[in-house]
Amino acid sequence: MAHATKDLSALARTDEEVLVQGGLTFHDITELVAQHTEKKTPKAWWAAFSVAFLGMLTLVAMLAYQVWNGVGVWGNNIPVGWGWPIVNFVFWVGIGHAGTLISAILFLFRQRWRTSINRAAEAMTIFAVICALIFPTFHVGRVWAIYWTLPIPNQMEMWPQFKSPLLWDVFAVSSYFIVSLVFWYVGLIPDLATLRDRAALMGRRLRAKILGFFALGWCGANRHWRNYEKVYMLLAGLATPLVLSVHSVVSFDFAVSIIPGWHTTIFPPYFVAGAIFSGFAMVVTLMVIARKAYGLENVITIDHLEKMNIIMLVTGTMVGFAYITEFFIAWYSGVPYEQYAFINRATGPYAWAYWIMMSCNLIFPQFFWIKKLRRNIPFMFVASIVVNIGMWFERFVITITSLHRDYLPSSWDYFVPTWVDVLTLIGSFGLFFTLFLLFLRFVPMVAIAEVKGVLPEADPHFYETHGDGHGRPATVQVNRGRSS
Amino acid sequence: MLKELLRSLKASMGIYEARDGSVYGLLAEFSDPAALLHAARQVRKAGYRHFDAHSPFPIHGMDEAMGLGNSKVGVITFFTGTITGFALGWWMQWWMGAVDYPLNISGKPFFALPPSVPIIFELTILFSALAGVAAMLALNGLPRPYNPLFYSKNFARVTDDGFFLFIAASDPKFDQATTRQLLEQLGGYNIEVIKDRGEEEGVPASAPAAEATVTTS
C-alpha cells in the first residue's frame, strides 16, 4: 500500500510538471541557450538591430532638439501641461511591471513555469524603465538641473520638496530601476559562469576573461547556492511590494491632484492592474518572436504562452472593471465636474481615443476565454499588440481628457501632438528594441540554471523511483518519452 | 585565535588553505544530483567539515546533507539594510524639510508622517536589496577571481551538467589515500588532486585552465 502511494506521487510529479518539452538533458539546455551568445551574429539580428538603432538615433536627435529649443516643441500647452511625455512615461513604467511580476511575484507563489521567461521579462523591465525615465527627465525643461530632484547637498543650500508626489516618483522609479537591475544581475551570475566556462573550453580567452569578471568567480558551490537562494528569495520578497508601490506612486501623480477624473482613490490598484496587463502583452510580443527566432519552442512552450494569455485576460478584465467603476463613482459622487469629466471622455472630442481604449483593453482580451485562441500564436501576437495600443491610449485618455476641459470653459482647448512628440515616442521604441536586441545577443536569454532546476532530473528523489541512484538510467528516457 | 577564526570563516565561504606542497584537496565527479547528495551526506558522516558540493543548480536537501544551518543573509540584511533605509528615509525628510530648509507649502506642516511614507518605504526596500546582495557576496567570499578548482579542466562542466564533491586538504581528517578511497566508495569518478599553484604561475583569471596538470585516476 505504502509502496503504491509512493509510485503514484512520483508519477504525478513527473506528469504534472512538464515544464520543458522534448526530453532535454541538462547539457541540452546549456547548449540551447548559450550557443546564441557564442555563434556568429545572424544576419536577421543585424537587420533588426539597424532598424532599432535608427529609432534610437531618432530619439537622441529629438531630445537634442527639445533641449536646444525648449519644451515648446512638444504639443504641451495650457491647459494640457502634461502631454505625451507623461503618457509615454506611464506607458513605459507599466510595461516594466510584468517583468517584476514574473520574476518576483510568481517566484513567491512558486509558479515554476516562470523560469523559462523570467530572464527576458526582467531585461524588458530594465529597458522599459530606462525608456520611462527619459520622459520626466526631459519634461522638466531644464534637463541639466534634473539633479535638483535628488537630495544632494548643493551650493544653494536647498533640499527637494518631499511633500510632492512627483518627488515620490523620483524615489520610487529610481529605486525600482536599481532593485530590478540588481535582481537581474544576481540571477545572471550562475549563467555568466556557464558562458565563462564554455568560453574557456573553446579557448576564447578574452571572452572568458570578460565573462569571468562579471561572473565573480562563481563555481556552483553549495555553500554559495545556500546564500544565493536566500538573497534571491529576499529580493523577490522586496521587489513584490516595490512593484506594487511604484505604479501606486505613479498614480499618485494624478490622484493627489484635484483635477476631475484624476482625483480618485481607485487609481493605485487600477494602475497596477493596467501595468501588469500591458507588461504581459509586451512579454508575449517579445517571446513569440524570440522563441521562434532562437528555436526555444521546447523551453518557452505553448503552455507558458497560454498562461500569460490567461493573465492578460484576468488583468484586462480588472482594468475594464475599473473603467466602469470610475463611471459609477463619478455618477454616485454627485459632483458635476467629476460627472462631466467622464461623460466628456466617452462622448466628447476625445471619444475616439476612449473607445479605442475600451475595445482594445476590455473587449479584445475577452477572446482569450476560448482555449483555441489562447493557444494560437498568430492570434496572441496580434492581441498583445492590440493590448499595448489600448494601454497607451488609456494613459492618453487619462492625461489628456482630464486636462483639456477642467473647471473653467474659457480655458478649454484641444490638445494636438507635434511631429517631435510622435518621433520621440517612436524613438523610445527604438531605444527599447536596441537594448533588447543587445540583450538577446550577449546575455543568456533564458535562466539556464533555473530551468535546469525545474527538470524532474534535478530532484534527488527522482532517482529513487528511476534506477539505482547511480548514473542516468535508461528508464528515465522511457518515462520522459511517455509523459511528454 | 583570531587567525583560527579567520580560517574557519574563510572555510565557510569555501576558501581553504593548501597543505603539504600546495595540495588543495580532492575533487570527485558524481553522476547525478542524488548521487552527489548521498555522497555529501556520507562525507559529513565520516567526519569531514571542509568540503563542498558543486552543481549547476541548487540541489534540494543539500544544505541539510552537508550539515549547514540556515543562511544568515536574511538577518544581516534586516539589521543593516532594512533598518538603515527606514531610519534614513524618515530622518532625511524630517531634517531636510523641517529643520535645515523649512519651506511653507500651502500651510502644510513641515514634517508629517503620511506624505513621508512613500519615500521611507522606497528607501527601506532599496537599502534592503543592496544590503542583501552585499551580504550574499560577503558570506560567499565573492568576487573570487582566483580559485584553484579552476585548474581542473573537468570542473568547467560544473556550470553545465557536472556534479562534483570537493574535500579540502585543510580538513583535519584529510588524507590523500583514505579520502580518495572514500570518494571512490561513494561512486565518485574522475578523482583529481587539486593543487594550489598560487598566483605566480600564470594563473587563469577566473576561468578554468586549458592545460590542466592535475593527476587523474
XYZ file of C-alpha atoms in Angstrom:
701
model
C 0.000 0.000 0.000
C 2.711 2.406 1.041
C 4.698 1.382 -1.985
C 1.787 2.104 -4.322
C 1.285 5.614 -2.952
C 4.940 6.412 -3.428
C 4.789 5.334 -7.043
C 1.694 7.364 -7.661
C 3.147 10.516 -6.174
C 6.260 10.136 -8.305
C 4.121 9.715 -11.379
C 2.040 12.736 -10.531
C 5.180 14.799 -10.084
C 6.672 13.959 -13.449
C 3.421 14.131 -15.371
C 2.120 17.296 -13.859
C 5.162 19.478 -14.261
C 6.359 19.016 -17.790
C 7.808 22.491 -17.933
C 10.381 21.692 -20.558
C 9.439 19.628 -23.575
C 11.370 17.333 -25.857
C 13.211 15.342 -23.177
C 16.079 17.811 -22.894
C 19.059 16.952 -20.688
C 20.967 19.463 -18.554
C 23.572 19.809 -21.258
C 20.941 20.325 -23.961
C 19.586 23.304 -22.080
C 23.032 24.853 -21.677
C 23.684 24.304 -25.365
C 20.290 25.568 -26.472
C 20.580 28.873 -24.660
C 24.304 29.569 -24.573
C 25.042 28.971 -28.248
C 23.162 32.098 -29.292
C 25.636 34.304 -27.482
C 28.623 32.443 -28.925
C 27.980 31.910 -32.602
C 28.431 34.471 -35.335
C 25.880 37.259 -35.292
C 22.965 36.236 -37.536
C 22.067 38.465 -40.462
C 18.496 38.803 -39.247
C 19.823 40.224 -35.989
C 21.769 42.876 -37.846
C 18.697 43.751 -39.873
C 16.555 44.148 -36.761
C 19.304 45.953 -34.933
C 19.845 48.529 -37.658
C 16.150 49.406 -37.667
C 16.087 49.676 -33.876
C 19.312 51.643 -33.808
C 17.923 54.080 -36.329
C 14.970 54.550 -33.997
C 17.321 55.194 -31.110
C 19.193 57.816 -33.118
C 15.838 59.455 -33.821
C 15.218 59.610 -30.090
C 18.618 61.191 -29.454
C 18.030 63.742 -32.219
C 14.573 64.608 -30.910
C 15.799 65.005 -27.346
C 18.675 67.200 -28.500
C 16.217 69.296 -30.491
C 13.966 69.578 -27.460
C 16.802 70.537 -25.107
C 18.005 73.195 -27.536
C 14.585 74.722 -28.218
C 12.651 74.010 -25.020
C 9.505 72.088 -24.121
C 7.503 74.226 -26.551
C 8.487 71.906 -29.398
C 6.093 69.393 -27.887
C 2.337 69.777 -28.023
C 2.151 70.527 -24.288
C 0.438 73.818 -23.674
C -2.012 75.171 -21.132
C -4.447 73.682 -20.236
C -2.751 70.400 -21.273
C 0.574 70.883 -19.486
C 1.159 67.153 -19.356
C 1.097 65.850 -22.861
C 2.703 62.859 -24.454
C 5.829 62.812 -22.280
C 3.776 61.826 -19.247
C 1.624 59.470 -21.302
C 4.786 57.753 -22.540
C 6.327 57.714 -19.082
C 3.362 55.925 -17.532
C 3.155 53.607 -20.519
C 6.786 52.505 -20.276
C 6.795 52.134 -16.497
C 3.710 49.975 -16.852
C 5.412 47.737 -19.428
C 8.207 47.146 -16.984
C 5.948 45.839 -14.263
C 5.214 42.492 -15.858
C 8.896 41.606 -15.676
C 8.965 42.071 -11.938
C 5.667 40.293 -11.577
C 7.077 37.271 -13.389
C 10.428 37.313 -11.620
C 9.283 38.167 -8.108
C 5.590 37.538 -7.507
C 5.383 34.298 -9.467
C 8.564 33.183 -7.696
C 6.976 33.730 -4.295
C 3.894 31.832 -5.434
C 6.198 29.020 -6.596
C 4.969 29.160 -10.157
C 7.850 27.201 -11.615
C 6.843 27.841 -15.205
C 8.224 31.350 -14.772
C 11.821 30.106 -15.076
C 11.803 29.970 -18.848
C 10.593 33.537 -19.324
C 11.807 35.429 -16.277
C 15.235 36.432 -17.621
C 13.838 38.066 -20.753
C 10.988 39.626 -18.811
C 13.387 41.157 -16.281
C 15.529 42.515 -19.083
C 12.392 44.016 -20.552
C 11.657 45.642 -17.193
C 15.037 47.315 -17.028
C 14.897 48.590 -20.595
C 11.319 49.793 -20.236
C 12.202 51.694 -17.062
C 15.137 53.322 -18.881
C 12.723 54.442 -21.604
C 10.307 55.678 -18.951
C 12.907 57.657 -17.020
C 13.864 59.630 -20.127
C 10.483 61.335 -20.356
C 10.132 63.053 -16.964
C 13.850 63.823 -17.060
C 13.455 65.867 -20.232
C 9.970 67.060 -19.369
C 11.377 69.208 -16.563
C 12.556 71.512 -19.340
C 15.994 72.191 -17.970
C 17.458 68.746 -18.060
C 20.786 69.981 -16.722
C 19.047 70.775 -13.411
C 17.446 67.323 -13.009
C 19.759 66.565 -10.110
C 17.738 69.049 -8.058
C 15.217 66.271 -7.583
C 17.770 64.282 -5.607
C 18.762 65.153 -2.047
C 22.322 66.121 -2.951
C 23.978 68.829 -0.814
C 24.477 71.863 -3.045
C 25.721 75.449 -3.025
C 22.147 76.783 -2.990
C 21.567 75.098 0.371
C 18.228 73.866 -0.867
C 16.591 70.483 -0.476
C 13.909 68.755 -2.541
C 10.287 69.242 -1.538
C 9.304 65.867 -0.127
C 5.575 66.564 0.021
C 5.184 66.382 -3.745
C 4.071 63.123 -5.398
C 6.388 63.979 -8.274
C 9.323 63.638 -5.922
C 7.933 60.367 -4.576
C 8.035 59.265 -8.185
C 11.725 60.082 -8.425
C 12.439 57.852 -5.445
C 10.009 55.114 -6.464
C 11.100 54.748 -10.069
C 14.821 55.095 -9.435
C 14.664 52.587 -6.544
C 12.694 50.321 -8.818
C 15.314 50.602 -11.519
C 18.212 49.860 -9.164
C 16.490 46.940 -7.453
C 15.402 45.453 -10.791
C 18.934 45.750 -12.120
C 20.427 44.113 -9.032
C 17.826 41.352 -9.099
C 18.543 40.692 -12.747
C 22.282 40.658 -12.244
C 22.120 38.314 -9.263
C 20.022 35.950 -11.365
C 22.601 36.190 -14.134
C 25.687 35.270 -12.104
C 25.448 31.445 -12.469
C 24.625 31.746 -16.164
C 27.516 34.092 -16.803
C 29.707 31.472 -15.152
C 28.297 28.924 -17.606
C 29.254 31.138 -20.525
C 32.665 31.787 -18.966
C 33.463 28.101 -18.628
C 32.295 27.385 -22.150
C 34.418 30.211 -23.495
C 37.454 28.853 -21.640
C 36.885 25.367 -23.042
C 36.594 26.835 -26.520
C 39.874 28.639 -25.944
C 38.395 32.125 -26.281
C 40.490 33.675 -23.553
C 39.422 37.303 -23.821
C 35.762 36.343 -23.792
C 36.408 34.105 -20.792
C 38.151 36.966 -19.003
C 35.349 39.450 -19.580
C 32.677 36.957 -18.569
C 34.874 35.850 -15.680
C 34.885 39.397 -14.372
C 31.093 39.572 -14.341
C 30.618 36.003 -13.081
C 32.519 36.990 -9.909
C 34.258 33.614 -9.697
C 31.080 31.591 -9.368
C 31.841 27.860 -9.027
C 28.450 26.338 -8.236
C 29.423 25.575 -4.646
C 26.573 24.585 -2.403
C 27.915 26.924 0.268
C 27.321 29.667 -2.276
C 23.972 28.417 -3.538
C 22.719 28.467 0.038
C 23.225 32.212 0.493
C 22.396 32.872 -3.124
C 18.990 31.249 -2.936
C 18.281 33.113 0.264
C 19.070 36.506 -1.202
C 17.154 35.640 -4.353
C 14.089 34.950 -2.281
C 14.658 38.127 -0.271
C 14.933 40.176 -3.447
C 11.726 38.601 -4.721
C 10.069 39.456 -1.422
C 11.334 43.034 -1.635
C 10.525 43.510 -5.303
C 6.921 42.415 -4.826
C 5.783 45.310 -2.602
C 8.132 47.564 -4.550
C 6.466 46.920 -7.892
C 3.044 47.449 -6.368
C 4.228 50.671 -4.766
C 5.848 52.058 -7.905
C 2.738 52.173 -10.005
C 0.730 53.283 -6.985
C 3.098 56.221 -6.608
C 2.858 56.904 -10.353
C -0.915 57.003 -9.940
C -0.483 59.433 -7.018
C 0.909 61.930 -9.531
C -2.645 62.067 -10.782
C -4.748 61.059 -7.798
C -3.251 63.544 -5.310
C -4.210 66.454 -7.570
C -7.717 67.971 -7.681
C -8.347 67.593 -11.418
C -11.713 65.941 -12.148
C -11.106 62.438 -13.494
C -7.799 62.168 -11.646
C -8.828 62.683 -8.065
C -9.972 59.127 -7.352
C -8.949 56.521 -4.821
C -9.306 53.683 -7.325
C -6.173 54.793 -9.170
C -3.447 52.765 -7.402
C -4.978 49.274 -7.857
C -6.300 50.200 -11.270
C -2.888 51.423 -12.426
C -1.129 48.337 -11.096
C -3.568 46.014 -12.878
C -3.139 48.002 -16.076
C 0.636 47.876 -15.751
C 0.660 44.105 -15.407
C -1.771 43.823 -18.286
C 0.335 45.849 -20.700
C 3.578 44.315 -19.485
C 2.370 40.788 -20.106
C 1.243 41.831 -23.554
C 4.761 43.089 -24.239
C 6.293 39.859 -22.897
C 4.056 37.852 -25.229
C 5.007 40.058 -28.190
C 8.712 39.632 -27.478
C 8.608 35.935 -26.571
C 6.586 34.894 -29.599
C 9.301 36.357 -31.789
C 12.302 35.303 -29.703
C 11.308 31.665 -29.174
C 10.775 31.254 -32.912
C 13.912 33.127 -33.952
C 16.119 31.302 -31.456
C 14.485 27.872 -31.606
C 13.414 27.853 -27.961
C 9.993 26.291 -28.506
C 10.771 23.464 -26.091
C 11.746 25.795 -23.280
C 9.230 28.582 -23.800
C 6.341 26.276 -24.605
C 2.843 26.990 -25.788
C 1.721 26.290 -22.214
C 3.782 29.230 -20.992
C 2.238 31.492 -23.588
C -1.228 30.269 -22.681
C -0.625 31.059 -19.028
C 0.443 34.584 -19.937
C -2.679 34.978 -22.053
C -4.796 33.942 -19.084
C -3.104 36.640 -17.003
C -3.863 39.123 -19.778
C -7.491 38.051 -19.730
C -7.702 38.460 -15.958
C -5.911 41.805 -15.713
C -7.657 43.152 -18.818
C -10.997 42.397 -17.251
C -9.868 44.008 -13.996
C -8.885 47.138 -15.893
C -12.187 47.158 -17.739
C -13.980 46.765 -14.440
C -12.065 49.783 -13.140
C -13.169 51.870 -16.152
C -16.772 51.074 -15.375
C -16.309 51.648 -11.650
C -14.906 55.107 -12.368
C -18.093 55.951 -14.223
C -20.249 54.639 -11.427
C -18.330 56.566 -8.767
C -18.499 59.762 -10.825
C -22.266 59.429 -11.003
C -22.600 58.334 -7.383
C -20.424 61.164 -6.063
C -22.941 63.732 -7.318
C -20.113 66.103 -8.229
C -20.997 67.775 -11.552
C -17.348 68.347 -12.570
C -16.500 64.711 -11.974
C -19.580 63.565 -13.885
C -18.802 65.877 -16.749
C -15.201 64.665 -16.968
C -16.370 61.119 -17.566
C -19.240 61.910 -19.907
C -16.800 64.069 -21.837
C -14.359 61.172 -22.076
C -16.913 58.862 -23.633
C -18.727 61.361 -25.837
C -16.526 64.467 -26.098
C -13.853 65.429 -28.619
C -11.593 62.576 -27.458
C -14.321 59.913 -27.624
C -12.369 58.183 -30.414
C -9.445 57.624 -28.028
C -11.756 56.462 -25.271
C -13.399 53.842 -27.457
C -10.058 52.625 -28.794
C -9.060 52.135 -25.171
C -12.297 50.375 -24.263
C -12.307 48.000 -27.214
C -8.594 47.136 -27.031
C -8.416 46.665 -23.275
C -11.787 45.399 -22.165
C -13.392 43.784 -25.187
C -10.474 42.330 -27.161
C -8.910 40.227 -24.373
C -12.274 38.512 -23.862
C -11.406 36.368 -26.872
C -8.978 34.605 -24.565
C -11.873 32.804 -22.928
C -11.611 30.494 -25.933
C -8.843 27.951 -25.393
C -8.115 27.617 -29.108
C -7.359 31.320 -29.393
C -5.272 31.300 -26.202
C -3.006 28.736 -27.836
C -2.998 30.308 -31.277
C 0.306 32.061 -31.816
C -0.638 34.475 -34.641
C -3.756 35.483 -32.728
C -1.967 36.112 -29.446
C 0.699 38.098 -31.240
C -1.904 40.412 -32.728
C -3.788 40.538 -29.426
C -0.665 41.502 -27.490
C -0.002 44.406 -29.827
C -3.652 45.492 -29.716
C -3.485 45.454 -25.916
C -0.431 47.675 -25.866
C -2.040 50.121 -28.250
C -5.048 50.131 -25.954
C -2.922 50.669 -22.875
C -1.088 53.566 -24.457
C -4.478 55.100 -25.205
C -5.573 54.515 -21.627
C -2.799 56.808 -20.420
C -3.599 59.233 -23.219
C -7.248 59.331 -22.180
C -6.459 59.794 -18.505
C -3.863 62.503 -19.038
C -5.309 64.489 -21.922
C -9.082 64.324 -21.479
C -8.958 65.303 -17.835
C -6.749 68.294 -18.526
C -8.239 69.652 -21.719
C -11.512 70.616 -20.045
C -11.314 71.467 -16.374
C -13.373 73.848 -14.266
C -13.370 76.957 -16.470
C -14.789 76.612 -20.005
C -12.811 79.698 -21.033
C -9.591 77.708 -20.717
C -10.782 74.663 -22.632
C -8.675 73.540 -25.555
C -7.993 70.609 -27.870
C -4.544 69.027 -27.495
C -2.654 68.113 -30.666
C 0.779 66.465 -30.585
C 3.616 67.792 -32.733
C 5.933 65.852 -35.036
C 8.530 65.958 -32.259
C 6.107 64.175 -29.919
C 5.480 61.454 -32.474
C 9.124 60.908 -33.354
C 10.143 60.876 -29.686
C 7.635 58.106 -28.972
C 8.829 56.115 -31.987
C 12.399 56.776 -30.914
C 11.723 55.412 -27.434
C 10.677 52.132 -29.054
C 13.942 52.279 -30.966
C 15.880 52.582 -27.733
C 13.898 49.757 -26.144
C 14.477 47.364 -29.033
C 18.131 48.337 -29.369
C 18.703 47.383 -25.744
C 16.601 44.250 -26.053
C 18.453 43.075 -29.146
C 21.799 43.662 -27.439
C 20.486 41.580 -24.554
C 19.473 38.748 -26.890
C 22.901 38.815 -28.486
C 25.170 38.953 -25.440
C 23.297 37.570 -22.441
C 21.681 34.147 -21.967
C 18.047 34.977 -22.630
C 16.728 32.067 -20.561
C 17.781 31.474 -16.962
C 19.846 28.328 -17.633
C 20.456 27.321 -14.021
C 16.840 27.887 -13.048
C 15.422 25.890 -15.950
C 17.750 23.004 -15.070
C 16.494 23.231 -11.519
C 12.873 22.589 -12.565
C 13.661 19.493 -14.644
C 12.426 16.310 -12.974
C 16.014 15.019 -13.074
C 17.114 17.880 -10.829
C 15.188 16.473 -7.896
C 17.253 13.879 -5.994
C 14.050 11.940 -5.279
C 13.643 11.372 -8.986
C 16.359 8.731 -8.827
C 14.660 6.801 -6.034
C 11.931 5.622 -8.360
C 14.030 5.615 -11.517
C 17.015 3.283 -11.385
C 19.569 2.702 -8.676
C 20.594 6.274 -7.965
C 23.819 5.985 -9.933
C 24.058 7.146 -13.494
C 21.235 8.294 -15.652
C 19.354 5.041 -16.210
C 17.578 4.088 -19.409
C 14.223 4.016 -17.636
C 14.397 7.794 -17.288
C 14.303 8.314 -21.009
C 11.460 5.825 -21.417
C 9.436 7.571 -18.769
C 10.007 11.019 -20.218
C 9.105 9.818 -23.665
C 5.801 8.551 -22.341
C 4.878 11.616 -20.359
C 5.655 14.261 -22.978
C 42.965 32.699 17.995
C 41.991 35.446 15.576
C 43.813 33.593 12.832
C 41.844 30.448 13.600
C 38.594 32.378 13.497
C 39.502 33.889 10.165
C 40.405 30.468 8.827
C 37.069 28.955 9.793
C 35.231 31.970 8.405
C 37.029 31.555 5.104
C 36.304 27.833 5.113
C 32.598 28.613 5.455
C 32.911 30.530 2.176
C 34.714 27.628 0.529
C 38.161 29.256 0.682
C 40.675 26.757 2.066
C 44.403 26.668 2.713
C 46.640 24.362 0.766
C 48.755 21.762 2.562
C 51.821 19.581 2.006
C 53.289 21.012 -1.142
C 50.307 23.045 -2.365
C 47.745 20.231 -2.224
C 44.391 21.996 -2.168
C 42.155 18.944 -1.997
C 40.467 16.116 -3.848
C 37.778 16.627 -6.449
C 35.449 13.815 -7.467
C 32.690 13.780 -10.019
C 29.303 12.168 -9.457
C 26.712 11.087 -11.941
C 23.611 12.923 -10.784
C 22.144 15.083 -8.008
C 21.011 12.078 -5.980
C 24.470 10.507 -6.008
C 26.021 13.819 -5.013
C 23.527 14.290 -2.211
C 24.228 10.805 -0.936
C 27.976 11.363 -1.114
C 27.781 14.690 0.697
C 25.778 13.072 3.494
C 28.278 10.234 3.870
C 31.315 12.543 3.774
C 29.767 14.617 6.503
C 29.052 11.439 8.470
C 32.661 10.362 8.071
C 33.633 13.485 9.995
C 34.752 15.840 7.234
C 33.874 19.502 7.537
C 35.949 21.289 4.876
C 34.123 20.012 1.825
C 31.658 21.339 -0.677
C 29.243 20.085 -3.298
C 29.367 21.813 -6.658
C 26.441 21.642 -9.048
C 24.949 23.592 -11.974
C 21.871 24.395 -9.913
C 20.991 24.265 -6.203
C 20.095 20.740 -5.086
C 17.170 20.344 -2.761
C 18.239 18.956 0.613
C 21.947 19.596 0.131
C 22.257 22.129 2.979
C 20.937 19.552 5.379
C 23.118 16.800 3.940
C 26.196 18.976 4.342
C 25.140 19.990 7.826
C 24.900 23.674 7.017
C 22.447 25.701 9.035
C 20.123 28.376 7.811
C 21.713 31.135 5.720
C 22.430 34.311 7.676
C 21.695 36.594 4.736
C 18.220 37.426 5.984
C 19.269 38.500 9.471
C 22.206 40.549 8.196
C 20.000 42.255 5.620
C 17.460 43.216 8.234
C 19.944 44.651 10.711
C 21.979 46.545 8.143
C 19.871 47.498 5.124
C 16.282 47.468 6.296
C 16.819 49.445 9.486
C 19.205 51.894 7.799
C 16.877 52.542 4.893
C 13.879 53.048 7.132
C 15.701 55.366 9.547
C 17.400 57.307 6.786
C 14.145 57.845 4.883
C 12.426 59.133 7.990
C 15.295 61.236 9.292
C 16.159 62.726 5.905
C 12.654 64.018 5.228
C 12.301 65.406 8.716
C 15.724 67.066 8.854
C 15.737 68.466 5.325
C 12.084 69.524 5.269
C 11.545 70.705 8.831
C 14.979 71.607 10.229
C 17.523 72.586 7.613
C 15.269 74.102 4.960
C 11.714 74.557 6.211
C 9.501 75.648 3.340
C 5.871 76.604 3.725
C 3.880 74.737 1.076
C 0.206 75.730 1.234
C 0.402 75.889 5.008
C 1.155 72.187 5.283
C 3.163 71.003 8.283
C 6.909 70.981 7.707
C 7.001 67.323 8.582
C 4.137 64.864 8.760
C 4.145 61.120 8.504
C 1.530 60.445 5.766
C 3.298 62.238 2.900
C 6.620 60.806 4.090
C 5.518 57.180 3.835
C 6.261 56.607 0.140
C 9.888 57.723 0.341
C 10.523 55.908 3.639
C 9.088 52.807 2.032
C 11.125 53.062 -1.157
C 14.379 53.679 0.688
C 13.713 50.758 3.023
C 13.327 48.470 0.017
C 16.319 49.934 -1.800
C 18.704 49.642 1.124
C 17.462 46.158 2.000
C 18.012 44.930 -1.535
C 21.514 46.358 -1.764
C 22.439 45.099 1.699
C 21.075 41.662 0.877
C 23.220 41.323 -2.205
C 26.257 42.694 -0.383
C 25.680 40.206 2.437
C 25.359 37.347 -0.031
C 28.619 38.283 -1.744
C 30.429 38.765 1.554
C 29.243 35.463 3.027
C 30.199 33.682 -0.189
C 33.602 35.308 -0.399
C 32.756 36.632 -3.841
C 34.068 38.044 -6.086
C 36.807 35.459 -6.065
C 38.768 35.675 -9.297
C 41.298 33.032 -8.269
C 40.133 29.581 -7.293
C 42.429 26.532 -7.510
C 39.443 24.446 -8.609
C 39.537 26.283 -11.920
C 42.783 24.432 -12.742
C 40.712 21.317 -13.344
C 39.523 21.154 -16.916
C 36.843 18.681 -15.974
C 35.497 21.108 -13.363
C 34.455 23.521 -16.119
C 31.402 21.297 -16.550
C 30.133 22.297 -13.110
C 28.185 25.123 -14.724
C 26.853 22.798 -17.403
C 25.977 19.283 -16.252
C 28.757 18.188 -13.886
C 28.200 17.269 -10.243
C 31.298 17.445 -8.062
C 32.297 16.894 -4.479
C 35.422 18.602 -3.236
C 37.184 17.716 0.017
C 39.754 20.283 1.076
C 43.219 19.324 2.269
C 42.805 21.737 5.152
C 40.306 19.387 6.788
C 41.921 17.677 9.799
C 40.609 14.318 8.603
C 42.039 14.729 5.119
C 44.447 12.069 3.952
C 45.038 11.668 0.257
C 44.832 7.879 0.219
C 41.891 7.314 2.568
C 39.909 10.277 1.317
C 40.310 9.093 -2.236
C 39.151 5.661 -1.150
C 36.056 7.149 0.481
C 35.171 9.132 -2.633
C 35.586 6.031 -4.779
C 33.394 4.009 -2.458
C 30.663 6.613 -2.733
C 30.625 6.308 -6.510
C 32.895 9.213 -7.359
C 34.929 9.066 -10.531
C 37.428 11.290 -12.366
C 39.050 11.884 -8.988
C 41.709 14.574 -9.159
C 44.213 16.075 -6.768
C 43.761 19.833 -6.985
C 46.926 21.866 -6.419
C 47.011 25.467 -5.332
C 49.727 26.674 -7.659
C 49.397 30.244 -6.494
C 49.342 33.399 -8.484
C 52.869 33.247 -9.852
C 52.354 30.526 -12.419
C 50.282 32.293 -14.991
C 47.017 31.765 -13.271
C 43.853 31.720 -15.337
C 41.817 34.692 -14.219
C 38.538 33.239 -13.022
C 38.472 30.729 -15.831
C 39.422 27.077 -15.967
C 42.846 26.493 -17.431
C 43.019 24.960 -20.845
C 46.092 22.980 -19.742
C 45.357 21.114 -16.559
C 48.346 19.466 -14.930
C 46.412 17.538 -12.356
C 46.688 13.815 -11.903
C 43.638 11.874 -12.883
C 42.976 8.441 -11.570
